[in-house]
GROMACS .gro file of C-alpha atoms in nm:
model
  204
    1UNK     CA    1  -0.010   0.002   0.003
    2UNK     CA    2   0.119   0.352  -0.087
    3UNK     CA    3   0.248   0.563   0.210
    4UNK     CA    4   0.009   0.852   0.228
    5UNK     CA    5   0.215   1.055   0.482
    6UNK     CA    6   0.443   1.308   0.344
    7UNK     CA    7   0.806   1.241   0.392
    8UNK     CA    8   0.968   1.579   0.510
    9UNK     CA    9   1.260   1.456   0.765
   10UNK     CA   10   1.112   1.712   0.997
   11UNK     CA   11   1.172   1.765   1.370
   12UNK     CA   12   0.818   1.626   1.449
   13UNK     CA   13   0.891   1.294   1.222
   14UNK     CA   14   1.233   1.255   1.395
   15UNK     CA   15   1.060   1.243   1.749
   16UNK     CA   16   0.796   1.004   1.621
   17UNK     CA   17   1.041   0.766   1.479
   18UNK     CA   18   1.285   0.804   1.786
   19UNK     CA   19   0.969   0.697   2.025
   20UNK     CA   20   0.894   0.419   1.805
   21UNK     CA   21   1.266   0.301   1.788
   22UNK     CA   22   1.295   0.319   2.163
   23UNK     CA   23   0.967   0.160   2.284
   24UNK     CA   24   0.754   0.044   1.972
   25UNK     CA   25   0.670  -0.288   1.871
   26UNK     CA   26   0.468  -0.424   1.577
   27UNK     CA   27   0.256  -0.744   1.510
   28UNK     CA   28   0.096  -0.895   1.209
   29UNK     CA   29  -0.231  -1.104   1.316
   30UNK     CA   30  -0.260  -1.295   1.000
   31UNK     CA   31  -0.584  -1.467   1.088
   32UNK     CA   32  -0.754  -1.146   1.104
   33UNK     CA   33  -0.538  -0.927   0.877
   34UNK     CA   34  -0.447  -0.670   1.136
   35UNK     CA   35  -0.140  -0.471   1.144
   36UNK     CA   36  -0.059  -0.352   1.503
   37UNK     CA   37   0.181  -0.101   1.594
   38UNK     CA   38   0.219  -0.035   1.977
   39UNK     CA   39   0.412   0.212   2.190
   40UNK     CA   40   0.491   0.084   2.543
   41UNK     CA   41   0.521   0.298   2.852
   42UNK     CA   42   0.565   0.263   3.220
   43UNK     CA   43   0.384   0.457   3.484
   44UNK     CA   44   0.396   0.812   3.304
   45UNK     CA   45   0.034   0.902   3.223
   46UNK     CA   46   0.135   1.256   3.149
   47UNK     CA   47   0.398   1.151   2.877
   48UNK     CA   48   0.141   0.883   2.749
   49UNK     CA   49  -0.102   1.184   2.656
   50UNK     CA   50   0.184   1.401   2.513
   51UNK     CA   51   0.262   1.118   2.284
   52UNK     CA   52  -0.051   1.017   2.201
   53UNK     CA   53  -0.113   1.381   2.098
   54UNK     CA   54   0.146   1.395   1.853
   55UNK     CA   55   0.091   1.057   1.701
   56UNK     CA   56  -0.278   1.121   1.665
   57UNK     CA   57  -0.193   1.475   1.487
   58UNK     CA   58   0.073   1.330   1.252
   59UNK     CA   59  -0.098   1.020   1.138
   60UNK     CA   60  -0.469   1.193   1.159
   61UNK     CA   61  -0.563   0.872   1.331
   62UNK     CA   62  -0.690   0.794   1.703
   63UNK     CA   63  -0.440   0.578   1.883
   64UNK     CA   64  -0.615   0.389   2.151
   65UNK     CA   65  -0.484   0.388   2.509
   66UNK     CA   66  -0.467   0.100   2.742
   67UNK     CA   67  -0.373   0.096   3.096
   68UNK     CA   68  -0.246  -0.234   3.271
   69UNK     CA   69  -0.253  -0.279   3.646
   70UNK     CA   70  -0.037  -0.566   3.738
   71UNK     CA   71  -0.087  -0.752   4.052
   72UNK     CA   72   0.269  -0.641   4.169
   73UNK     CA   73   0.436  -0.323   4.047
   74UNK     CA   74   0.330  -0.008   3.888
   75UNK     CA   75   0.073   0.037   3.623
   76UNK     CA   76   0.176   0.027   3.261
   77UNK     CA   77   0.045   0.200   2.957
   78UNK     CA   78   0.050   0.158   2.582
   79UNK     CA   79  -0.106   0.323   2.273
   80UNK     CA   80  -0.189   0.117   1.979
   81UNK     CA   81  -0.326   0.162   1.631
   82UNK     CA   82  -0.451  -0.098   1.366
   83UNK     CA   83  -0.338   0.014   1.025
   84UNK     CA   84  -0.110  -0.126   0.758
   85UNK     CA   85   0.014   0.200   0.619
   86UNK     CA   86   0.141   0.316   0.941
   87UNK     CA   87   0.280  -0.037   1.022
   88UNK     CA   88   0.501   0.014   0.716
   89UNK     CA   89   0.548   0.380   0.771
   90UNK     CA   90   0.860   0.345   0.985
   91UNK     CA   91   1.024   0.155   0.723
   92UNK     CA   92   1.088   0.499   0.553
   93UNK     CA   93   1.336   0.590   0.825
   94UNK     CA   94   1.441   0.260   1.000
   95UNK     CA   95   1.546  -0.112   0.928
   96UNK     CA   96   1.455  -0.374   1.184
   97UNK     CA   97   1.351  -0.730   1.252
   98UNK     CA   98   0.991  -0.708   1.369
   99UNK     CA   99   1.030  -1.017   1.585
  100UNK     CA  100   1.328  -0.857   1.786
  101UNK     CA  101   1.332  -0.509   1.729
  102UNK     CA  102   1.519  -0.397   2.033
  103UNK     CA  103   1.876  -0.520   1.903
  104UNK     CA  104   1.823  -0.484   1.519
  105UNK     CA  105   1.696  -0.151   1.500
  106UNK     CA  106   1.903   0.116   1.328
  107UNK     CA  107   1.832   0.410   1.095
  108UNK     CA  108   1.841   0.331   0.714
  109UNK     CA  109   2.139   0.615   0.662
  110UNK     CA  110   2.301   0.892   0.831
  111UNK     CA  111   2.202   1.151   0.588
  112UNK     CA  112   1.916   1.320   0.779
  113UNK     CA  113   1.868   1.689   0.807
  114UNK     CA  114   1.956   1.853   1.167
  115UNK     CA  115   1.581   1.897   1.238
  116UNK     CA  116   1.527   1.516   1.217
  117UNK     CA  117   1.819   1.452   1.429
  118UNK     CA  118   1.709   1.681   1.699
  119UNK     CA  119   1.363   1.512   1.700
  120UNK     CA  120   1.503   1.164   1.699
  121UNK     CA  121   1.723   1.231   1.986
  122UNK     CA  122   1.452   1.379   2.180
  123UNK     CA  123   1.217   1.077   2.130
  124UNK     CA  124   1.479   0.819   2.183
  125UNK     CA  125   1.607   0.961   2.504
  126UNK     CA  126   1.246   0.996   2.641
  127UNK     CA  127   1.182   0.641   2.580
  128UNK     CA  128   1.520   0.471   2.617
  129UNK     CA  129   1.721   0.732   2.817
  130UNK     CA  130   1.789   0.881   3.118
  131UNK     CA  131   1.784   1.251   3.238
  132UNK     CA  132   1.858   1.254   3.616
  133UNK     CA  133   2.012   1.465   3.901
  134UNK     CA  134   2.339   1.273   4.009
  135UNK     CA  135   2.583   1.424   4.258
  136UNK     CA  136   2.451   1.784   4.212
  137UNK     CA  137   2.511   1.733   3.842
  138UNK     CA  138   2.263   1.643   3.547
  139UNK     CA  139   2.328   1.293   3.392
  140UNK     CA  140   2.218   1.255   3.039
  141UNK     CA  141   2.243   0.888   2.863
  142UNK     CA  142   2.097   0.688   2.603
  143UNK     CA  143   2.083   0.285   2.604
  144UNK     CA  144   2.013   0.035   2.365
  145UNK     CA  145   2.086  -0.325   2.276
  146UNK     CA  146   2.135  -0.228   1.891
  147UNK     CA  147   2.506  -0.183   1.834
  148UNK     CA  148   2.425  -0.012   1.504
  149UNK     CA  149   2.184   0.233   1.639
  150UNK     CA  150   2.435   0.325   1.933
  151UNK     CA  151   2.695   0.437   1.698
  152UNK     CA  152   2.422   0.628   1.497
  153UNK     CA  153   2.309   0.815   1.806
  154UNK     CA  154   2.670   0.898   1.891
  155UNK     CA  155   2.723   1.039   1.537
  156UNK     CA  156   2.413   1.233   1.556
  157UNK     CA  157   2.520   1.393   1.869
  158UNK     CA  158   2.851   1.485   1.734
  159UNK     CA  159   2.706   1.627   1.421
  160UNK     CA  160   2.494   1.870   1.639
  161UNK     CA  161   2.824   1.971   1.839
  162UNK     CA  162   2.735   1.776   2.154
  163UNK     CA  163   3.056   1.596   2.281
  164UNK     CA  164   2.961   1.239   2.394
  165UNK     CA  165   3.096   0.903   2.483
  166UNK     CA  166   3.005   0.540   2.396
  167UNK     CA  167   3.083   0.222   2.592
  168UNK     CA  168   2.954  -0.142   2.624
  169UNK     CA  169   2.839  -0.323   2.906
  170UNK     CA  170   2.863  -0.715   2.845
  171UNK     CA  171   2.623  -0.947   2.998
  172UNK     CA  172   2.637  -1.323   3.007
  173UNK     CA  173   2.279  -1.415   2.992
  174UNK     CA  174   2.146  -1.120   2.810
  175UNK     CA  175   2.211  -0.894   2.502
  176UNK     CA  176   2.513  -0.638   2.570
  177UNK     CA  177   2.393  -0.299   2.651
  178UNK     CA  178   2.546   0.017   2.465
  179UNK     CA  179   2.553   0.342   2.659
  180UNK     CA  180   2.584   0.687   2.496
  181UNK     CA  181   2.644   0.960   2.729
  182UNK     CA  182   2.669   1.316   2.697
  183UNK     CA  183   2.976   1.477   2.845
  184UNK     CA  184   2.923   1.696   3.142
  185UNK     CA  185   3.046   2.012   2.988
  186UNK     CA  186   2.779   1.974   2.702
  187UNK     CA  187   2.495   1.873   2.922
  188UNK     CA  188   2.338   2.229   2.925
  189UNK     CA  189   2.373   2.281   2.548
  190UNK     CA  190   2.223   1.946   2.486
  191UNK     CA  191   1.908   2.011   2.705
  192UNK     CA  192   1.866   2.367   2.533
  193UNK     CA  193   1.892   2.213   2.187
  194UNK     CA  194   1.710   1.892   2.226
  195UNK     CA  195   1.453   1.995   2.483
  196UNK     CA  196   1.356   1.630   2.603
  197UNK     CA  197   1.039   1.571   2.780
  198UNK     CA  198   1.243   1.424   3.063
  199UNK     CA  199   1.405   1.734   3.115
  200UNK     CA  200   1.111   1.857   3.339
  201UNK     CA  201   1.228   1.584   3.582
  202UNK     CA  202   1.538   1.795   3.660
  203UNK     CA  203   1.358   2.141   3.638
  204UNK     CA  204   1.462   2.218   3.277
   0.00000   0.00000   0.00000
């Protein structure tokens, strides 16, 4: 099916794609012919409303919200849409194995405008990253099990003039984790440029 959404590589698109790259999943239910795209959240209802608003606006379709209350632990949220065009839309920007997206996802190339990079870095940080006060300093860190994506995030930051570091944590029984961290001297510049939703957690 032809993609009906105009590809501009805008900041809005970057954020949408970053959010999906971080906490999105997809499933094709063959029996019913349904194409499911889902974004998963923890107990962050305000952020769920924020994401739903921008997804509804861009895709011009209502994303349904689910709230799960487990027997133990905090509530979990998700937003979902059933639509084949949306299901395939993210392939305009990303490459991934739908059965194990977390460690296979990567951007299809490095040649994106700065506006898209800013949006992507915001969306991915707000889903798979940290902005936190640590010993009277603000720590900004991304994490992913995708080696390729970790390198791309580091490159995007460098392209935008943000000094950063990349390291790997090896795990015996689980996938390795790659950490991309903003160097302390550039944290303030990063927060002013990227404007992550999680910046509110540290008063920024």
